[in-house]
Coordinates of C-alpha atoms in Angstrom, one line a residue:
M1 CA -9.2 35.2 14.4
S2 CA -12.4 33.5 15.6
S3 CA -12.3 30.2 18.0
K4 CA -14.3 28.5 14.7
R5 CA -12.6 29.5 12.3
L6 CA -9.9 28.2 14.1
H7 CA -10.5 24.8 14.5
G8 CA -11.2 24.9 10.7
V9 CA -8.0 26.1 9.5
F10 CA -6.8 23.4 12.2
T11 CA -9.0 21.0 10.8
L12 CA -7.6 20.9 7.7
L13 CA -3.9 20.9 8.6
M14 CA -5.2 17.7 10.5
L15 CA -7.0 16.4 7.1
M16 CA -3.7 17.2 4.6
V17 CA -2.0 15.5 7.2
F18 CA -3.8 12.2 8.1
N19 CA -4.3 12.2 3.8
V20 CA -0.4 11.8 2.8
S21 CA 0.0 8.5 6.2
G22 CA -0.8 5.9 3.9
A23 CA -3.1 3.2 3.1
F24 CA -4.3 1.3 6.3
V25 CA -5.7 -2.7 6.3
G26 CA -8.1 -2.9 9.2
I27 CA -10.8 -5.6 9.5
T28 CA -14.3 -6.1 9.9
I29 CA -16.5 -7.3 13.1
G30 CA -19.8 -9.2 12.0
N31 CA -22.3 -9.8 14.5
D32 CA -24.4 -13.0 13.0
M33 CA -23.2 -15.8 15.2
S34 CA -24.5 -17.3 17.7
N35 CA -22.0 -17.1 21.0
M36 CA -20.7 -13.2 20.2
P37 CA -17.5 -12.4 22.3
P38 CA -17.5 -9.9 25.2
A39 CA -16.5 -6.8 24.7
T40 CA -13.9 -6.6 26.4
D41 CA -11.7 -9.3 24.5
I42 CA -12.3 -8.6 21.3
V43 CA -11.2 -5.3 22.1
S44 CA -8.4 -7.1 23.5
I45 CA -8.0 -9.4 20.4
L46 CA -7.6 -6.1 18.1
K47 CA -5.0 -4.9 20.7
A48 CA -2.7 -8.5 20.1
K49 CA -3.6 -7.9 16.4
K50 CA -2.4 -3.4 16.2
T51 CA -5.0 -2.9 14.3
Q52 CA -5.6 -0.2 14.3
H53 CA -9.0 0.6 12.2
V54 CA -12.2 -1.6 13.0
R55 CA -15.3 -1.5 11.2
L56 CA -18.7 -2.3 13.0
L57 CA -21.9 -3.4 11.0
D58 CA -23.8 -2.1 13.5
S59 CA -23.0 0.3 16.5
D60 CA -23.0 -2.1 19.8
H61 CA -23.0 0.0 22.2
Q62 CA -21.3 -2.8 24.2
M63 CA -18.2 -2.4 21.8
L64 CA -17.9 1.5 22.0
T65 CA -17.8 1.3 24.8
A66 CA -15.3 -0.9 25.1
L67 CA -13.3 0.9 22.7
A68 CA -12.9 3.9 24.3
N69 CA -9.9 5.1 24.7
T70 CA -8.1 2.8 22.5
G71 CA -7.3 4.9 19.9
I72 CA -8.7 2.2 17.5
E73 CA -10.4 4.4 14.5
V74 CA -14.0 2.9 14.5
M75 CA -16.2 2.9 11.3
V76 CA -20.1 2.2 12.5
G77 CA -23.1 0.9 10.8
V78 CA -26.6 1.9 10.1
P79 CA -28.0 -1.6 9.8
N80 CA -30.6 -2.3 7.2
D81 CA -33.8 -2.4 9.4
Q82 CA -32.9 0.3 10.2
L83 CA -31.9 2.4 6.9
L84 CA -36.4 3.1 6.4
R85 CA -36.9 5.2 9.3
V86 CA -34.2 7.2 9.5
G87 CA -34.3 7.9 5.6
Q88 CA -38.3 9.1 6.0
S89 CA -37.4 11.7 9.3
R90 CA -35.0 14.2 10.4
S91 CA -35.6 13.2 13.5
T92 CA -34.6 9.6 14.1
A93 CA -31.6 10.6 12.2
A94 CA -30.8 12.6 14.6
D95 CA -31.9 10.8 17.6
W96 CA -29.4 7.7 16.0
I97 CA -26.3 10.4 15.8
N98 CA -27.2 11.6 19.5
K99 CA -27.4 7.4 20.5
N100 CA -24.9 6.0 18.5
V101 CA -21.7 8.4 17.5
A102 CA -22.4 11.8 19.9
A103 CA -22.9 10.0 22.9
Y104 CA -19.6 7.7 22.6
T105 CA -17.5 10.6 21.3
P106 CA -14.4 11.9 21.6
A107 CA -13.1 8.9 23.7
T108 CA -14.2 6.4 21.2
N109 CA -12.6 7.1 18.3
I110 CA -15.7 7.1 15.8
T111 CA -14.5 8.2 12.1
Y112 CA -17.1 6.6 10.1
I113 CA -20.5 5.9 10.0
A114 CA -21.3 3.3 7.1
V115 CA -25.2 3.5 6.0
G116 CA -26.9 0.5 5.0
N117 CA -24.9 -2.5 3.5
E118 CA -24.6 -3.3 -0.2
V119 CA -28.3 -1.2 -0.6
L120 CA -29.5 -0.8 -3.7
T121 CA -28.7 -4.7 -4.7
T122 CA -29.6 -6.0 -1.3
I123 CA -32.6 -5.0 -0.6
P124 CA -34.0 -2.2 -3.2
N125 CA -37.1 -1.9 -1.9
A126 CA -35.2 1.1 0.3
A127 CA -32.8 2.5 -2.6
L128 CA -35.1 5.9 -2.9
V129 CA -34.4 6.6 0.8
L130 CA -30.1 6.0 0.8
V131 CA -30.1 8.8 0.0
P132 CA -32.2 11.2 1.9
A133 CA -30.4 9.2 5.2
L134 CA -27.3 10.0 4.2
Q135 CA -28.7 13.7 4.5
F136 CA -30.7 13.7 7.2
L137 CA -27.9 12.0 9.5
Q138 CA -25.2 14.5 7.6
S139 CA -27.2 17.0 8.8
A140 CA -27.2 15.6 12.1
L141 CA -23.4 15.8 12.8
L142 CA -23.2 19.1 11.8
A143 CA -25.5 20.3 14.4
A144 CA -23.1 18.4 16.7
N145 CA -20.2 19.6 15.8
L146 CA -18.8 15.7 14.5
N147 CA -19.4 16.7 10.7
T148 CA -15.6 17.0 9.8
Q149 CA -14.5 14.0 12.8
V150 CA -16.8 11.9 11.2
K151 CA -18.2 10.9 7.6
I152 CA -21.1 9.0 5.9
S153 CA -20.8 6.7 2.9
S154 CA -22.5 3.2 2.3
P155 CA -21.0 -0.2 1.0
H156 CA -22.2 -0.9 -1.9
S157 CA -21.3 -4.5 -4.1
M158 CA -19.8 -4.9 -7.1
D159 CA -22.8 -5.6 -8.9
V160 CA -23.7 -2.0 -9.0
I161 CA -21.2 -2.3 -11.9
S162 CA -22.8 -4.0 -14.7
K163 CA -19.8 -4.8 -16.7
A164 CA -16.6 -4.5 -14.6
F165 CA -13.8 -6.1 -17.3
P166 CA -12.0 -4.1 -18.8
P167 CA -11.6 -1.6 -16.1
S168 CA -11.6 1.4 -18.6
A169 CA -14.7 0.3 -19.9
A170 CA -16.9 -0.3 -16.5
T171 CA -20.3 1.8 -16.0
F172 CA -22.7 1.6 -13.2
N173 CA -26.1 -0.5 -14.0
S174 CA -28.0 1.7 -16.0
T175 CA -31.3 1.2 -13.0
W176 CA -29.3 3.2 -10.5
S177 CA -28.2 6.3 -12.4
S178 CA -31.0 8.3 -11.0
I179 CA -30.0 7.4 -7.7
M180 CA -26.4 6.8 -8.2
S181 CA -25.9 10.8 -9.0
Q182 CA -27.2 12.0 -6.3
Y183 CA -25.0 9.7 -3.9
L184 CA -22.1 11.0 -5.8
E185 CA -22.8 14.6 -5.4
F186 CA -23.2 13.6 -1.8
L187 CA -19.9 12.2 -1.2
K188 CA -18.4 15.1 -3.3
N189 CA -19.7 17.3 -1.1
T190 CA -19.2 15.8 1.9
G191 CA -15.3 14.8 1.4
S192 CA -16.7 11.0 2.0
S193 CA -15.5 8.1 -0.2
F194 CA -16.9 5.7 -2.8
M195 CA -17.4 2.5 0.1
L196 CA -17.1 -1.2 -2.2
N197 CA -17.1 -4.5 -0.7
A198 CA -14.4 -5.9 -3.3
Q199 CA -14.6 -9.7 -3.3
P200 CA -12.2 -11.5 -5.9
Y201 CA -13.4 -14.3 -4.4
Y202 CA -17.5 -14.1 -6.7
G203 CA -15.7 -12.8 -8.9
Y204 CA -13.2 -15.8 -9.5
V205 CA -16.0 -18.2 -9.0
G206 CA -19.1 -16.3 -10.9
G207 CA -16.3 -15.9 -14.1
Q208 CA -16.4 -20.5 -13.8
G209 CA -12.8 -20.1 -15.3
V210 CA -11.9 -17.1 -17.4
F211 CA -9.8 -16.6 -15.1
P212 CA -6.5 -18.1 -13.5
L213 CA -6.7 -19.0 -9.8
E214 CA -3.7 -16.8 -9.1
Y215 CA -5.2 -13.8 -10.7
A216 CA -7.8 -13.5 -7.7
L217 CA -5.3 -14.5 -4.9
F218 CA -2.4 -12.0 -6.2
R219 CA -0.2 -15.0 -6.9
S220 CA 1.7 -14.5 -10.1
L221 CA 0.8 -15.0 -13.8
N222 CA 2.4 -17.8 -16.3
P223 CA 3.5 -15.3 -19.0
N224 CA 1.1 -16.3 -21.8
S225 CA -1.8 -15.5 -18.9
Q226 CA -1.1 -12.1 -18.6
I227 CA -4.4 -10.1 -18.3
S228 CA -4.5 -6.4 -19.9
D229 CA -7.0 -4.1 -20.8
P230 CA -7.8 -3.9 -24.4
N231 CA -8.5 -0.5 -24.2
T232 CA -5.4 1.2 -22.3
N233 CA -2.8 -1.6 -22.7
L234 CA -2.5 -1.6 -18.4
F235 CA -1.6 -4.9 -17.6
Y236 CA -3.4 -6.4 -14.5
T237 CA -1.7 -8.4 -12.5
N238 CA -4.9 -9.1 -10.0
M239 CA -8.7 -9.0 -9.5
F240 CA -8.4 -7.0 -6.8
D241 CA -6.9 -4.1 -8.4
A242 CA -9.5 -4.4 -11.6
I243 CA -12.3 -4.2 -9.3
I244 CA -10.6 -1.0 -7.9
D245 CA -10.5 0.8 -11.6
A246 CA -13.6 -0.2 -12.6
T247 CA -15.8 1.4 -9.7
Y248 CA -13.1 4.2 -10.5
N249 CA -14.1 3.7 -14.1
S250 CA -17.3 3.7 -13.7
I251 CA -17.9 7.0 -11.2
Q252 CA -15.7 9.3 -14.2
A253 CA -18.7 7.5 -16.9
M254 CA -20.9 9.7 -14.7
N255 CA -18.8 13.1 -14.7
F256 CA -17.0 12.6 -10.5
T257 CA -13.7 12.5 -10.4
G258 CA -11.9 13.5 -6.9
I259 CA -13.8 11.1 -5.0
P260 CA -11.5 8.0 -2.8
V261 CA -12.6 4.5 -2.9
L262 CA -12.4 2.8 0.3
V263 CA -12.8 -1.3 -0.1
T264 CA -15.2 -1.8 3.0
A265 CA -14.7 -5.5 3.2
S266 CA -12.7 -8.3 1.0
G267 CA -11.5 -11.5 2.3
W268 CA -11.3 -15.3 1.6
P269 CA -13.9 -17.9 2.8
W270 CA -11.5 -20.6 4.7
R271 CA -13.4 -23.4 4.3
G272 CA -17.1 -24.4 1.9
G273 CA -19.3 -27.3 0.2
P274 CA -18.3 -29.7 -1.6
S275 CA -18.6 -27.6 -4.7
E276 CA -16.5 -25.1 -3.4
K277 CA -13.0 -26.4 -3.9
A278 CA -11.5 -22.5 -4.0
A279 CA -12.9 -22.2 0.0
T280 CA -9.5 -23.3 1.6
V281 CA -7.4 -22.5 4.2
D282 CA -4.6 -22.1 2.5
N283 CA -5.8 -19.9 -0.4
A284 CA -7.6 -17.6 2.8
L285 CA -4.3 -17.1 3.8
A286 CA -2.9 -16.8 0.8
Y287 CA -5.5 -13.9 -0.4
N288 CA -5.6 -11.5 3.3
T289 CA -2.2 -11.7 3.4
N290 CA -1.2 -10.6 0.1
L291 CA -4.1 -8.1 0.1
I292 CA -2.7 -7.0 3.0
H293 CA 0.7 -6.1 1.7
H294 CA -0.8 -5.0 -1.5
V295 CA -2.5 -2.4 -0.2
L296 CA 0.3 -1.6 2.9
N297 CA 3.0 -1.2 0.2
N298 CA 1.0 2.1 -0.8
S299 CA 1.1 1.5 -4.9
G300 CA -1.8 1.5 -6.4
T301 CA -3.7 0.5 -8.6
P302 CA -2.4 0.5 -12.9
S303 CA -4.8 3.1 -13.5
Q304 CA -4.8 5.2 -10.4
P305 CA -1.1 4.9 -8.9
N306 CA -1.1 7.6 -6.4
N307 CA -4.3 6.3 -4.8
Q308 CA -4.2 3.1 -2.6
S309 CA -7.9 2.8 -1.6
S310 CA -7.6 1.7 2.1
T311 CA -9.3 -1.9 2.8
Y312 CA -11.1 -3.6 5.6
I313 CA -10.4 -7.8 6.1
F314 CA -13.6 -9.5 5.8
E315 CA -13.7 -10.8 9.2
L316 CA -12.6 -11.6 12.5
F317 CA -15.0 -14.1 13.1
N318 CA -16.9 -16.8 11.7
E319 CA -20.6 -15.8 11.2
D320 CA -22.2 -19.6 11.9
N321 CA -25.5 -17.8 11.4
R322 CA -25.3 -16.3 7.9
S323 CA -27.4 -18.1 5.3
G324 CA -26.6 -19.7 2.1
P325 CA -24.1 -22.0 0.7
V326 CA -21.0 -23.3 3.7
S327 CA -18.7 -20.7 2.2
E328 CA -20.9 -18.1 3.4
Q329 CA -20.2 -18.9 7.3
N330 CA -16.9 -19.6 6.7
W331 CA -14.9 -15.7 6.3
G332 CA -13.5 -15.0 9.4
I333 CA -9.7 -15.7 10.4
M334 CA -11.1 -17.1 13.8
F335 CA -13.4 -18.6 15.9
P336 CA -15.9 -16.2 17.7
N337 CA -14.4 -18.8 21.1
A338 CA -11.6 -16.9 20.6
T339 CA -9.2 -19.8 18.4
T340 CA -7.8 -18.6 15.4
I341 CA -8.4 -20.4 11.9
Y342 CA -5.0 -18.9 10.5
S343 CA -2.7 -16.0 11.3
L344 CA -3.0 -12.5 10.6
S345 CA -0.2 -9.5 10.3
F346 CA -1.8 -6.2 9.7
E347 CA 1.2 -4.6 10.1
D348 CA 3.4 -3.9 7.1
V349 CA 5.9 -6.1 8.1
A350 CA 6.6 -6.5 4.2
T351 CA 9.1 -2.6 3.8
T352 CA 12.2 -2.5 5.5
I353 CA 15.2 -5.2 6.3
P354 CA 17.2 -5.0 9.8
E355 CA 20.5 -4.4 9.0
S356 CA 22.7 -7.8 9.0
P357 CA 26.3 -7.3 8.6
A358 CA 26.7 -10.6 8.7
L359 CA 24.7 -11.3 5.6
R360 CA 26.3 -8.6 3.1
G361 CA 27.2 -10.0 0.8
V362 CA 25.0 -13.1 1.1
F363 CA 22.6 -13.7 -1.6
C364 CA 19.9 -16.4 -1.5
V365 CA 18.9 -17.4 -5.3
A366 CA 17.0 -19.8 -7.9
N367 CA 18.6 -22.4 -9.0
S368 CA 18.6 -22.4 -12.5
S369 CA 18.2 -25.9 -12.9
A370 CA 15.1 -26.4 -11.1
P371 CA 12.2 -26.7 -12.8
H372 CA 10.0 -23.6 -13.2
S373 CA 6.6 -25.8 -12.0
A374 CA 8.9 -25.8 -8.6
L375 CA 10.2 -22.8 -8.8
K376 CA 7.0 -20.4 -9.3
H377 CA 5.1 -22.9 -6.3
S378 CA 7.9 -21.3 -3.9
L379 CA 7.7 -17.8 -5.2
D380 CA 3.6 -17.8 -4.7
W381 CA 4.9 -18.9 -1.3
A382 CA 7.6 -16.5 -0.7
C383 CA 5.3 -13.3 -1.4
G384 CA 2.4 -14.4 0.4
P385 CA 2.9 -16.8 3.6
G386 CA 6.6 -16.3 3.6
S387 CA 6.2 -12.5 3.5
A388 CA 8.8 -11.6 1.4
N389 CA 8.2 -7.9 -0.1
C390 CA 7.9 -8.8 -3.9
S391 CA 7.0 -5.0 -4.8
A392 CA 9.8 -4.7 -6.3
I393 CA 9.0 -6.9 -9.0
Q394 CA 5.7 -6.1 -10.2
P395 CA 5.3 -5.0 -13.1
G396 CA 6.6 -1.5 -14.2
Q397 CA 8.9 -1.8 -11.0
P398 CA 12.9 -2.0 -11.4
C399 CA 13.5 -6.0 -11.2
Y400 CA 10.2 -6.9 -13.1
A401 CA 11.1 -9.7 -15.5
S402 CA 8.0 -11.1 -17.1
D403 CA 9.9 -14.2 -19.0
D404 CA 12.4 -14.7 -16.6
I405 CA 11.1 -16.6 -13.3
V406 CA 14.5 -17.7 -12.0
A407 CA 15.3 -13.1 -11.7
V408 CA 12.1 -12.3 -9.9
S409 CA 12.6 -15.1 -7.7
S410 CA 15.9 -15.2 -6.9
Y411 CA 14.8 -11.3 -5.8
A412 CA 11.6 -12.8 -3.4
F413 CA 14.0 -15.5 -2.5
N414 CA 16.3 -13.5 -1.1
D415 CA 14.1 -11.2 0.7
Y416 CA 12.9 -13.5 2.3
Y417 CA 15.9 -15.5 3.2
H418 CA 17.5 -11.4 4.3
R419 CA 14.0 -10.9 6.4
T420 CA 14.4 -14.1 8.7
Q421 CA 17.4 -15.9 8.2
S422 CA 18.1 -14.7 12.8
S423 CA 15.3 -16.4 13.2
G424 CA 16.0 -19.2 11.4
G425 CA 14.7 -18.9 8.2
T426 CA 16.8 -20.5 5.4
C427 CA 17.7 -20.7 2.1
N428 CA 15.8 -24.2 -0.1
F429 CA 12.4 -23.2 -0.6
N430 CA 12.6 -27.3 -1.5
G431 CA 15.6 -27.4 -3.1
T432 CA 15.1 -24.8 -5.5
A433 CA 17.4 -22.0 -4.1
M434 CA 21.4 -21.9 -3.3
I435 CA 23.4 -19.4 -1.4
T436 CA 25.7 -17.6 -3.4
S437 CA 28.2 -14.5 -3.0
T438 CA 27.8 -13.4 -6.4
D439 CA 25.7 -10.0 -6.4
P440 CA 22.5 -10.6 -8.3
S441 CA 21.8 -6.7 -8.4
H442 CA 21.3 -4.9 -11.2
G443 CA 20.6 -1.4 -12.5
S444 CA 17.9 0.1 -10.4
C445 CA 17.1 -3.6 -9.1
I446 CA 19.0 -3.8 -5.9
F447 CA 19.1 -6.1 -3.7
A448 CA 19.5 -7.1 -0.3
G449 CA 23.1 -7.9 0.9
S450 CA 24.3 -6.0 -2.2
T451 CA 26.4 -2.9 -0.9
G452 CA 24.5 -0.2 -2.8
A453 CA 21.4 -1.3 -1.1
S454 CA 20.7 2.0 0.5
G455 CA 22.4 4.2 -1.1
S456 CA 25.7 3.9 0.8
K457 CA 28.1 1.2 1.2
G458 CA 27.0 -1.2 3.9
G459 CA 23.1 -0.3 3.9
T460 CA 20.5 -3.2 3.7
A461 CA 17.2 -2.3 2.1
S462 CA 14.3 -4.5 1.1
G463 CA 14.0 -2.9 -2.4
P464 CA 13.9 0.0 -4.9
A465 CA 11.8 2.6 -3.4
S466 CA 7.8 2.7 -6.0
P467 CA 8.5 6.4 -7.1
D468 CA 5.1 7.1 -4.8
S469 CA 7.6 6.6 -1.8
F470 CA 9.6 10.2 -2.9
A471 CA 6.1 11.7 -3.5
S472 CA 5.1 10.5 -0.8
K473 CA 8.0 12.1 1.2
S474 CA 8.2 15.4 -1.0
Q475 CA 4.3 16.0 0.0
S476 CA 5.2 15.3 3.3
C477 CA 7.8 17.7 3.5
W478 CA 5.4 20.4 2.0
L479 CA 3.2 20.1 4.4
I480 CA 5.4 20.4 7.4
H481 CA 6.4 23.9 6.1
L482 CA 3.2 24.8 5.7
V483 CA 2.5 24.2 9.3
A484 CA 4.8 26.4 9.8
T485 CA 4.8 29.4 8.0
L486 CA 0.7 28.7 9.3
L487 CA 1.0 28.5 12.8
P488 CA 3.1 32.3 13.4
I489 CA -0.2 33.8 11.5
L490 CA -2.5 32.3 13.5
F491 CA -1.6 32.7 17.0
V492 CA -0.3 36.4 15.5
V493 CA -4.3 36.8 14.8
M494 CA -5.5 34.9 17.1

């Protein structure tokens, strides 16, 4: 077997293994600020936050050098002001790849190129060169033998969808039908993702009260406020999922399937002007914390339960030079001087609870006499800043109870208590919770501390595993078997 074909087989195997590893959360680093921190300092921050994926809005050479040998996966960007030149000249595209990608690989782990940003809706005069730019850059990657390592796409705003709700009826704006069809064809042929800047903040503000704030922030909704798609009867507990499903349905409406959605920007501003009431630190912390938990739970969306979209948080630093209202300069989780505005963890902290024999048979449950409004406030905190794993109380999961806030609060309170008690966490929740020795587990809804929590006596778990987790394990086992079968064959024919 030729070395080229052997390389292709190994690449395919690696891509297949990568695809079962689950969704990730990364972060975007903008450049529209007065005092950009040194590249080495930024990389130190990324390492401290254990961030393994970063999106650069350009191809800053100092950043690419500083990211070398870190293992961090990097998305670089072709800025909008360079798009026309790249899209009108093969040689310019090849030069861009050579200077901004090939020169830094493999030391810097560049895996994606974002060509432009929201081109169709912000610089429509450049729309006709978007697909040629993608094609020219792809040809340059092929010439540099980087086409299997680096994928190319272009981020779009939510405005390319003419009507996003209900998700099942969503379609792309007909103005861009021809270009969108060519774009989707390119993605299908190259195995690339549809890049989307999914910002529920804009959806909430633009809705002018149509959708409750809780819906935008991934917080639990009152039973009377449940939001469903009338065409599919699927329930949506958050706006993010509705946006993702609207995108998938828009793609399918153009007769394309099998193209994953990659969220290139999603976040929440922490400060705004007098009329921007939703832009607060509390809301920004709640949104981004809940978004991270949601993505890393790999629970998918109502219409795409097996397709969780990897997401880049927008953004690491405030960009004080951005135009627009006050909120536009305040999406960062840090100031450029590295002062933290609020803390986020990019790890999946909501997966497992360490074994704690002292808490076996001890449960933190909701006080049934507490006002429902107080319970809801405590529930929102537990599932948000409290970092409890609340996936099991989502619709369709074993502990979901739409009309029993005491039951769902009990699950969240207990998960938080078992997760944090060893480091000082308490079972109080402003007087809405209490300790009991009565196991509240029922059916397949198993509470942490129950003797049946992990399927064997004495185990502790964060909650029942989702069907997707079993599918992922099964697929992983299949891949291990496939690799074990193919490797001996490969070495024989070499």
